[in-house]
PDB file of C-alpha atoms in Angstrom:
ATOM      1  CA  MET A   1     -10.679 -38.710  59.038  1.00 59.00           C
ATOM      2  CA  SER A   2     -11.139 -35.121  60.795  1.00 70.00           C
ATOM      3  CA  CYS A   3     -12.694 -34.842  64.226  1.00 78.00           C
ATOM      4  CA  LEU A   4     -13.378 -31.196  63.299  1.00 85.00           C
ATOM      5  CA  ILE A   5     -15.428 -31.418  60.512  1.00 91.00           C
ATOM      6  CA  PRO A   6     -18.600 -34.199  59.924  1.00 90.00           C
ATOM      7  CA  ASP A   7     -19.027 -35.808  57.006  1.00 92.00           C
ATOM      8  CA  VAL A   8     -22.072 -33.839  55.278  1.00 94.00           C
ATOM      9  CA  ILE A   9     -22.723 -30.146  55.987  1.00 94.00           C
ATOM     10  CA  LEU A  10     -25.792 -28.271  54.558  1.00 93.00           C
ATOM     11  CA  GLY A  11     -24.628 -25.197  53.763  1.00 95.00           C
ATOM     12  CA  PRO A  12     -26.266 -21.994  53.510  1.00 95.00           C
ATOM     13  CA  LEU A  13     -27.457 -20.014  49.970  1.00 95.00           C
ATOM     14  CA  ILE A  14     -26.597 -15.904  50.903  1.00 96.00           C
ATOM     15  CA  THR A  15     -28.176 -13.084  49.337  1.00 96.00           C
ATOM     16  CA  LEU A  16     -27.547  -9.398  49.049  1.00 97.00           C
ATOM     17  CA  LYS A  17     -29.540  -7.131  47.258  1.00 97.00           C
ATOM     18  CA  ASN A  18     -28.607  -3.257  47.450  1.00 97.00           C
ATOM     19  CA  VAL A  19     -26.379  -3.362  50.212  1.00 97.00           C
ATOM     20  CA  GLY A  20     -24.975   0.068  51.623  1.00 97.00           C
ATOM     21  CA  LEU A  21     -22.957   1.182  54.526  1.00 96.00           C
ATOM     22  CA  VAL A  22     -22.485   5.494  54.920  1.00 95.00           C
ATOM     23  CA  GLU A  23     -20.448   6.548  58.049  1.00 91.00           C
ATOM     24  CA  GLY A  24     -20.951  10.174  58.508  1.00 91.00           C
ATOM     25  CA  LYS A  25     -20.330  11.290  54.463  1.00 92.00           C
ATOM     26  CA  LEU A  26     -18.101   8.371  54.124  1.00 94.00           C
ATOM     27  CA  THR A  27     -19.388   5.554  51.284  1.00 95.00           C
ATOM     28  CA  ILE A  28     -17.795   2.564  52.749  1.00 96.00           C
ATOM     29  CA  LEU A  29     -20.136   0.068  50.318  1.00 97.00           C
ATOM     30  CA  GLU A  30     -22.739   0.383  47.922  1.00 96.00           C
ATOM     31  CA  ASN A  31     -25.065  -1.059  45.687  1.00 96.00           C
ATOM     32  CA  ILE A  32     -23.586  -4.745  46.367  1.00 97.00           C
ATOM     33  CA  ASN A  33     -26.459  -7.225  44.622  1.00 97.00           C
ATOM     34  CA  THR A  34     -25.123 -10.575  44.636  1.00 97.00           C
ATOM     35  CA  GLU A  35     -25.949 -14.856  45.291  1.00 97.00           C
ATOM     36  CA  LEU A  36     -23.249 -16.283  47.102  1.00 97.00           C
ATOM     37  CA  LYS A  37     -24.185 -19.729  46.255  1.00 96.00           C
ATOM     38  CA  ALA A  38     -24.367 -22.714  48.813  1.00 96.00           C
ATOM     39  CA  GLY A  39     -21.411 -24.901  49.334  1.00 96.00           C
ATOM     40  CA  GLY A  40     -19.610 -22.726  47.254  1.00 97.00           C
ATOM     41  CA  TRP A  41     -16.114 -21.049  48.323  1.00 98.00           C
ATOM     42  CA  HIS A  42     -16.504 -17.934  47.433  1.00 98.00           C
ATOM     43  CA  ALA A  43     -13.359 -15.215  47.649  1.00 97.00           C
ATOM     44  CA  ILE A  44     -13.131 -11.386  48.291  1.00 96.00           C
ATOM     45  CA  LEU A  45     -10.174  -9.371  47.350  1.00 94.00           C
ATOM     46  CA  GLY A  46      -9.898  -6.120  46.541  1.00 92.00           C
ATOM     47  CA  PRO A  47      -7.715  -2.544  47.746  1.00 90.00           C
ATOM     48  CA  ASN A  48      -6.560  -2.440  51.054  1.00 90.00           C
ATOM     49  CA  GLY A  49      -9.889   0.148  52.463  1.00 91.00           C
ATOM     50  CA  GLY A  50     -12.184  -0.988  49.650  1.00 93.00           C
ATOM     51  CA  GLY A  51     -14.442  -2.287  52.243  1.00 95.00           C
ATOM     52  CA  LYS A  52     -13.957  -6.093  52.306  1.00 96.00           C
ATOM     53  CA  SER A  53     -13.533  -6.642  55.735  1.00 95.00           C
ATOM     54  CA  THR A  54     -16.712  -4.484  56.281  1.00 96.00           C
ATOM     55  CA  LEU A  55     -19.055  -6.433  54.236  1.00 97.00           C
ATOM     56  CA  LEU A  56     -18.070  -9.555  55.792  1.00 96.00           C
ATOM     57  CA  LYS A  57     -19.299  -7.824  59.199  1.00 95.00           C
ATOM     58  CA  THR A  58     -22.690  -6.968  57.095  1.00 96.00           C
ATOM     59  CA  ILE A  59     -23.340 -10.219  56.625  1.00 95.00           C
ATOM     60  CA  LEU A  60     -22.632 -11.711  59.939  1.00 93.00           C
ATOM     61  CA  GLY A  61     -25.314  -8.647  61.174  1.00 92.00           C
ATOM     62  CA  LEU A  62     -22.612  -6.550  62.922  1.00 92.00           C
ATOM     63  CA  THR A  63     -23.250  -2.815  60.823  1.00 93.00           C
ATOM     64  CA  HIS A  64     -26.453  -0.860  60.440  1.00 93.00           C
ATOM     65  CA  HIS A  65     -26.529  -0.856  56.809  1.00 95.00           C
ATOM     66  CA  SER A  66     -29.186  -0.638  54.331  1.00 95.00           C
ATOM     67  CA  GLY A  67     -30.433  -3.035  52.022  1.00 96.00           C
ATOM     68  CA  GLU A  68     -31.400  -7.022  52.824  1.00 96.00           C
ATOM     69  CA  VAL A  69     -28.838  -9.339  53.651  1.00 95.00           C
ATOM     70  CA  ALA A  70     -30.849 -12.440  53.861  1.00 94.00           C
ATOM     71  CA  ILE A  71     -28.795 -16.636  54.905  1.00 93.00           C
ATOM     72  CA  HIS A  72     -30.780 -19.146  53.104  1.00 92.00           C
ATOM     73  CA  TRP A  73     -30.297 -22.041  55.856  1.00 89.00           C
ATOM     74  CA  SER A  74     -31.378 -25.513  54.652  1.00 80.00           C
ATOM     75  CA  HIS A  75     -33.347 -26.197  57.784  1.00 66.00           C
ATOM     76  CA  SER A  76     -35.229 -22.663  58.309  1.00 61.00           C
ATOM     77  CA  SER A  77     -36.727 -19.965  55.683  1.00 56.00           C
ATOM     78  CA  ASP A  78     -35.753 -17.513  58.615  1.00 56.00           C
ATOM     79  CA  TYR A  79     -32.860 -15.843  59.165  1.00 52.00           C
ATOM     80  CA  SER A  80     -32.363 -15.457  63.437  1.00 49.00           C
ATOM     81  CA  GLN A  81     -30.055 -14.713  66.253  1.00 47.00           C
ATOM     82  CA  ALA A  82     -30.760 -18.566  67.066  1.00 46.00           C
ATOM     83  CA  HIS A  83     -29.266 -19.476  63.677  1.00 63.00           C
ATOM     84  CA  MET A  84     -26.054 -18.058  64.981  1.00 64.00           C
ATOM     85  CA  ASN A  85     -24.194 -20.940  65.889  1.00 69.00           C
ATOM     86  CA  ASP A  86     -24.229 -22.053  62.631  1.00 90.00           C
ATOM     87  CA  ILE A  87     -21.583 -19.553  61.413  1.00 93.00           C
ATOM     88  CA  GLY A  88     -17.924 -19.927  62.270  1.00 93.00           C
ATOM     89  CA  TYR A  89     -16.458 -16.460  62.190  1.00 92.00           C
ATOM     90  CA  MET A  90     -12.711 -15.694  62.036  1.00 91.00           C
ATOM     91  CA  PRO A  91     -11.440 -12.502  62.352  1.00 89.00           C
ATOM     92  CA  GLN A  92      -8.323 -10.426  61.173  1.00 85.00           C
ATOM     93  CA  LEU A  93      -5.206 -11.012  63.411  1.00 72.00           C
ATOM     94  CA  SER A  94      -5.095  -8.697  65.297  1.00 65.00           C
ATOM     95  CA  PRO A  95      -1.755  -7.395  68.115  1.00 60.00           C
ATOM     96  CA  PHE A  96      -2.712  -8.898  70.997  1.00 62.00           C
ATOM     97  CA  ASP A  97      -1.804  -7.711  74.967  1.00 66.00           C
ATOM     98  CA  SER A  98       0.951 -11.036  76.128  1.00 68.00           C
ATOM     99  CA  SER A  99       0.925  -9.948  79.037  1.00 72.00           C
ATOM    100  CA  LEU A 100      -3.103 -10.879  80.002  1.00 75.00           C
ATOM    101  CA  PRO A 101      -2.991 -14.068  82.142  1.00 81.00           C
ATOM    102  CA  ILE A 102      -5.396 -16.206  80.024  1.00 86.00           C
ATOM    103  CA  SER A 103      -4.223 -19.724  79.104  1.00 88.00           C
ATOM    104  CA  VAL A 104      -4.165 -21.707  75.889  1.00 90.00           C
ATOM    105  CA  ARG A 105      -6.671 -24.017  78.235  1.00 89.00           C
ATOM    106  CA  ASP A 106      -8.850 -21.228  79.489  1.00 87.00           C
ATOM    107  CA  TYR A 107      -9.551 -19.667  76.152  1.00 87.00           C
ATOM    108  CA  VAL A 108     -10.963 -22.820  74.647  1.00 88.00           C
ATOM    109  CA  LEU A 109     -13.336 -23.534  77.632  1.00 87.00           C
ATOM    110  CA  MET A 110     -14.616 -19.822  77.355  1.00 84.00           C
ATOM    111  CA  SER A 111     -15.074 -20.092  74.010  1.00 84.00           C
ATOM    112  CA  LEU A 112     -17.095 -23.588  73.965  1.00 83.00           C
ATOM    113  CA  SER A 113     -18.661 -23.210  77.294  1.00 75.00           C
ATOM    114  CA  THR A 114     -20.933 -21.309  78.780  1.00 68.00           C
ATOM    115  CA  LYS A 115     -20.303 -22.236  81.976  1.00 66.00           C
ATOM    116  CA  PRO A 116     -17.564 -20.301  83.895  1.00 65.00           C
ATOM    117  CA  VAL A 117     -13.908 -21.526  83.398  1.00 57.00           C
ATOM    118  CA  TRP A 118     -13.366 -22.222  86.880  1.00 59.00           C
ATOM    119  CA  PHE A 119     -16.542 -24.998  87.037  1.00 60.00           C
ATOM    120  CA  THR A 120     -14.702 -27.205  84.934  1.00 67.00           C
ATOM    121  CA  ARG A 121     -11.239 -27.388  83.423  1.00 72.00           C
ATOM    122  CA  THR A 122     -11.414 -30.687  81.832  1.00 82.00           C
ATOM    123  CA  LEU A 123     -11.924 -30.653  78.090  1.00 85.00           C
ATOM    124  CA  LYS A 124     -14.179 -32.671  75.881  1.00 86.00           C
ATOM    125  CA  LYS A 125     -12.811 -35.583  74.314  1.00 88.00           C
ATOM    126  CA  ASN A 126     -13.469 -34.308  71.144  1.00 87.00           C
ATOM    127  CA  VAL A 127     -12.057 -30.677  71.868  1.00 88.00           C
ATOM    128  CA  GLN A 128      -8.425 -32.689  72.999  1.00 89.00           C
ATOM    129  CA  LEU A 129      -8.957 -34.313  69.543  1.00 88.00           C
ATOM    130  CA  ALA A 130      -8.716 -31.045  67.647  1.00 88.00           C
ATOM    131  CA  LEU A 131      -6.395 -29.540  69.518  1.00 89.00           C
ATOM    132  CA  GLU A 132      -3.863 -32.753  68.979  1.00 89.00           C
ATOM    133  CA  GLU A 133      -5.164 -32.171  65.176  1.00 86.00           C
ATOM    134  CA  LEU A 134      -3.931 -28.494  65.041  1.00 86.00           C
ATOM    135  CA  GLY A 135      -0.640 -29.363  66.848  1.00 86.00           C
ATOM    136  CA  LEU A 136      -1.420 -27.375  69.668  1.00 89.00           C
ATOM    137  CA  ASP A 137      -2.435 -30.152  72.334  1.00 89.00           C
ATOM    138  CA  ASP A 138       1.138 -29.721  73.891  1.00 92.00           C
ATOM    139  CA  LYS A 139       0.259 -25.786  74.803  1.00 91.00           C
ATOM    140  CA  LEU A 140      -2.731 -26.278  76.882  1.00 90.00           C
ATOM    141  CA  GLU A 141      -0.774 -24.624  79.633  1.00 90.00           C
ATOM    142  CA  ARG A 142       0.752 -22.430  77.829  1.00 90.00           C
ATOM    143  CA  LYS A 143      -0.078 -18.068  77.836  1.00 88.00           C
ATOM    144  CA  LEU A 144      -1.996 -17.528  75.151  1.00 86.00           C
ATOM    145  CA  GLY A 145      -0.127 -14.509  74.522  1.00 83.00           C
ATOM    146  CA  ASP A 146       3.264 -16.829  74.154  1.00 86.00           C
ATOM    147  CA  LEU A 147       1.938 -18.537  71.140  1.00 85.00           C
ATOM    148  CA  SER A 148       2.822 -17.612  67.735  1.00 83.00           C
ATOM    149  CA  GLY A 149       0.285 -15.208  65.082  1.00 80.00           C
ATOM    150  CA  GLY A 150       0.134 -18.851  63.132  1.00 83.00           C
ATOM    151  CA  GLU A 151      -0.551 -21.019  66.307  1.00 87.00           C
ATOM    152  CA  ARG A 152      -3.452 -18.322  67.373  1.00 86.00           C
ATOM    153  CA  GLN A 153      -5.402 -18.274  64.057  1.00 87.00           C
ATOM    154  CA  ARG A 154      -5.086 -22.273  64.046  1.00 88.00           C
ATOM    155  CA  LEU A 155      -6.430 -21.605  67.631  1.00 90.00           C
ATOM    156  CA  ILE A 156      -9.084 -19.778  66.543  1.00 89.00           C
ATOM    157  CA  LEU A 157      -9.939 -21.788  63.411  1.00 91.00           C
ATOM    158  CA  GLY A 158     -10.238 -25.018  65.283  1.00 90.00           C
ATOM    159  CA  ILE A 159     -12.551 -23.220  67.442  1.00 90.00           C
ATOM    160  CA  ALA A 160     -14.799 -22.021  65.273  1.00 91.00           C
ATOM    161  CA  LEU A 161     -14.725 -25.208  63.577  1.00 92.00           C
ATOM    162  CA  LEU A 162     -15.661 -27.063  67.037  1.00 90.00           C
ATOM    163  CA  LYS A 163     -18.932 -25.188  66.839  1.00 88.00           C
ATOM    164  CA  LYS A 164     -20.118 -27.641  63.975  1.00 91.00           C
ATOM    165  CA  PRO A 165     -21.089 -24.304  61.602  1.00 94.00           C
ATOM    166  CA  SER A 166     -22.043 -24.522  58.178  1.00 95.00           C
ATOM    167  CA  LEU A 167     -21.425 -21.278  57.126  1.00 96.00           C
ATOM    168  CA  LEU A 168     -17.703 -19.585  57.683  1.00 97.00           C
ATOM    169  CA  ILE A 169     -16.595 -16.416  57.291  1.00 97.00           C
ATOM    170  CA  LEU A 170     -13.085 -16.309  57.422  1.00 96.00           C
ATOM    171  CA  ASP A 171     -11.065 -12.384  57.175  1.00 95.00           C
ATOM    172  CA  GLU A 172      -7.094 -13.444  56.048  1.00 92.00           C
ATOM    173  CA  PRO A 173      -7.121 -16.778  57.911  1.00 92.00           C
ATOM    174  CA  MET A 174      -3.940 -17.258  56.013  1.00 90.00           C
ATOM    175  CA  THR A 175      -1.944 -14.457  57.778  1.00 85.00           C
ATOM    176  CA  GLY A 176       0.884 -15.224  60.206  1.00 80.00           C
ATOM    177  CA  LEU A 177       1.307 -18.869  58.907  1.00 85.00           C
ATOM    178  CA  ASP A 178       3.766 -20.092  57.700  1.00 85.00           C
ATOM    179  CA  GLN A 179       3.961 -23.117  55.011  1.00 87.00           C
ATOM    180  CA  GLN A 180       2.979 -25.749  57.266  1.00 84.00           C
ATOM    181  CA  GLY A 181       0.353 -24.078  59.284  1.00 84.00           C
ATOM    182  CA  GLN A 182      -0.786 -22.482  55.580  1.00 89.00           C
ATOM    183  CA  GLU A 183      -1.395 -25.987  54.492  1.00 89.00           C
ATOM    184  CA  GLN A 184      -2.649 -27.657  58.014  1.00 86.00           C
ATOM    185  CA  CYS A 185      -5.466 -24.798  57.605  1.00 89.00           C
ATOM    186  CA  LEU A 186      -6.242 -25.102  54.104  1.00 93.00           C
ATOM    187  CA  SER A 187      -6.712 -29.231  54.249  1.00 91.00           C
ATOM    188  CA  LEU A 188      -9.084 -28.188  56.737  1.00 91.00           C
ATOM    189  CA  LEU A 189     -11.115 -25.749  54.996  1.00 95.00           C
ATOM    190  CA  SER A 190     -10.806 -27.954  51.720  1.00 95.00           C
ATOM    191  CA  LYS A 191     -12.698 -30.862  53.948  1.00 94.00           C
ATOM    192  CA  PHE A 192     -15.236 -28.546  54.828  1.00 96.00           C
ATOM    193  CA  HIS A 193     -16.019 -27.396  51.242  1.00 97.00           C
ATOM    194  CA  ARG A 194     -16.082 -30.987  50.238  1.00 96.00           C
ATOM    195  CA  SER A 195     -18.644 -31.503  52.960  1.00 96.00           C
ATOM    196  CA  GLY A 196     -20.695 -29.396  51.987  1.00 96.00           C
ATOM    197  CA  GLY A 197     -20.292 -26.157  53.853  1.00 96.00           C
ATOM    198  CA  THR A 198     -19.966 -22.578  52.616  1.00 97.00           C
ATOM    199  CA  LEU A 199     -16.668 -20.674  52.961  1.00 98.00           C
ATOM    200  CA  LEU A 200     -16.431 -17.104  52.371  1.00 97.00           C
ATOM    201  CA  MET A 201     -13.270 -15.186  52.440  1.00 96.00           C
ATOM    202  CA  VAL A 202     -10.874 -12.196  52.028  1.00 96.00           C
ATOM    203  CA  GLU A 203      -7.834 -13.179  51.299  1.00 93.00           C
ATOM    204  CA  HIS A 204      -4.930 -11.310  49.667  1.00 88.00           C
ATOM    205  CA  ASP A 205      -2.689 -14.483  48.736  1.00 89.00           C
ATOM    206  CA  TRP A 206      -4.325 -15.074  45.023  1.00 89.00           C
ATOM    207  CA  GLU A 207      -2.451 -18.448  44.747  1.00 91.00           C
ATOM    208  CA  VAL A 208      -4.679 -19.889  47.735  1.00 93.00           C
ATOM    209  CA  VAL A 209      -7.247 -18.194  45.561  1.00 94.00           C
ATOM    210  CA  LYS A 210      -6.643 -19.516  42.344  1.00 92.00           C
ATOM    211  CA  LYS A 211      -6.321 -23.364  44.181  1.00 94.00           C
ATOM    212  CA  HIS A 212      -9.065 -23.279  46.127  1.00 96.00           C
ATOM    213  CA  CYS A 213     -11.686 -20.957  45.693  1.00 96.00           C
ATOM    214  CA  GLN A 214     -14.569 -21.311  43.000  1.00 95.00           C
ATOM    215  CA  GLN A 215     -15.845 -17.777  42.578  1.00 96.00           C
ATOM    216  CA  VAL A 216     -13.880 -14.396  42.898  1.00 96.00           C
ATOM    217  CA  TYR A 217     -15.895 -10.854  44.017  1.00 96.00           C
ATOM    218  CA  TRP A 218     -13.514  -8.006  43.452  1.00 95.00           C
ATOM    219  CA  ILE A 219     -14.996  -5.408  46.210  1.00 95.00           C
ATOM    220  CA  ASP A 220     -13.971  -1.415  46.148  1.00 94.00           C
ATOM    221  CA  LYS A 221     -16.798   0.158  48.018  1.00 95.00           C
ATOM    222  CA  THR A 222     -19.464  -2.252  45.439  1.00 95.00           C
ATOM    223  CA  ILE A 223     -18.748  -5.588  43.047  1.00 95.00           C
ATOM    224  CA  GLN A 224     -17.106  -4.324  40.863  1.00 92.00           C
ATOM    225  CA  THR A 225     -16.393  -7.707  38.867  1.00 92.00           C
ATOM    226  CA  GLN A 226     -17.463 -11.650  39.777  1.00 94.00           C
ATOM    227  CA  ASP A 227     -16.967 -14.453  38.000  1.00 94.00           C
ATOM    228  CA  HIS A 228     -15.622 -18.143  38.659  1.00 95.00           C
ATOM    229  CA  SER A 229     -12.211 -18.262  39.787  1.00 93.00           C
ATOM    230  CA  ASN A 230     -10.499 -19.799  36.161  1.00 91.00           C
ATOM    231  CA  ALA A 231     -11.986 -16.566  34.173  1.00 92.00           C
ATOM    232  CA  PHE A 232     -10.707 -14.359  36.513  1.00 92.00           C
ATOM    233  CA  PHE A 233      -7.363 -15.087  36.822  1.00 89.00           C
ATOM    234  CA  ALA A 234      -7.069 -15.790  33.296  1.00 87.00           C
ATOM    235  CA  GLN A 235      -8.390 -11.913  32.837  1.00 87.00           C
ATOM    236  CA  TYR A 236      -6.764 -10.471  35.356  1.00 83.00           C
ATOM    237  CA  GLN A 237      -3.298 -10.423  36.908  1.00 73.00           C
ATOM    238  CA  GLN A 238      -2.305  -9.703  40.996  1.00 66.00           C
ATOM    239  CA  PRO A 239      -2.691  -5.806  41.730  1.00 59.00           C
ATOM    240  CA  ASN A 240      -3.887  -3.369  43.769  1.00 58.00           C
ATOM    241  CA  LYS A 241      -5.814  -2.487  41.280  1.00 62.00           C
ATOM    242  CA  LEU A 242      -7.809  -4.798  38.874  1.00 67.00           C
ATOM    243  CA  HIS A 243      -5.131  -4.762  35.540  1.00 64.00           C
ATOM    244  CA  PRO A 244      -5.981  -7.073  32.892  1.00 62.00           C
ATOM    245  CA  VAL A 245      -3.653  -9.525  32.055  1.00 59.00           C
ATOM    246  CA  VAL A 246      -0.987  -8.823  29.171  1.00 47.00           C
ATOM    247  CA  ASN A 247      -0.123 -11.439  26.920  1.00 51.00           C
ATOM    248  CA  LYS A 248       3.351 -11.355  25.646  1.00 43.00           C
TER     249      LYS A 248
END
């Protein structure tokens, strides 16, 4: 039993209508129309520069886009800032200044508490258990910059889950993870999905998508194709562009 994930989660439905994004003369997204079913595990695939990460940020409300993005929460008909606590976001792994004098403990406290770090340095029991589950309980006093990329990924995912979201938005969550780390994170994501949470994930590892995701969307400025995972992978092979499977 995971202390990070409740047994029952009511994941939201997401609808996008005529969503577009233009910066200067550059069109990044255009004419995005789709519905992401509640409780589904949705994978966004596509070429580099195709707008995948921008689409995630647009759903999060972080871009000045055109069109309509609506998140339909099971407990409310309104989408507002008050619901942002229902969203767990894991951004792309990015370069980190290892010289910053911040410990893993301080990072966790800053991420989960509204009080100053110096107010208390004691972690709640559920947080301690979560870090143990993630294999990070012995890293609390280490500098954040001393963690490996995979350890930082697991930490960020753990913090996202500790906020008890019903929607997870993940941008390349498997980046930097070794095989054991991937299996650990995928186990948590699978549990979140089985409990009813909605997952939206950009991922380059097609084997991960084949095994775990239900619905696939190929994004290159717009949705070039979308289908159930089995149907998508029966038709296309892994490329930077969509190439049909060749039966030999």
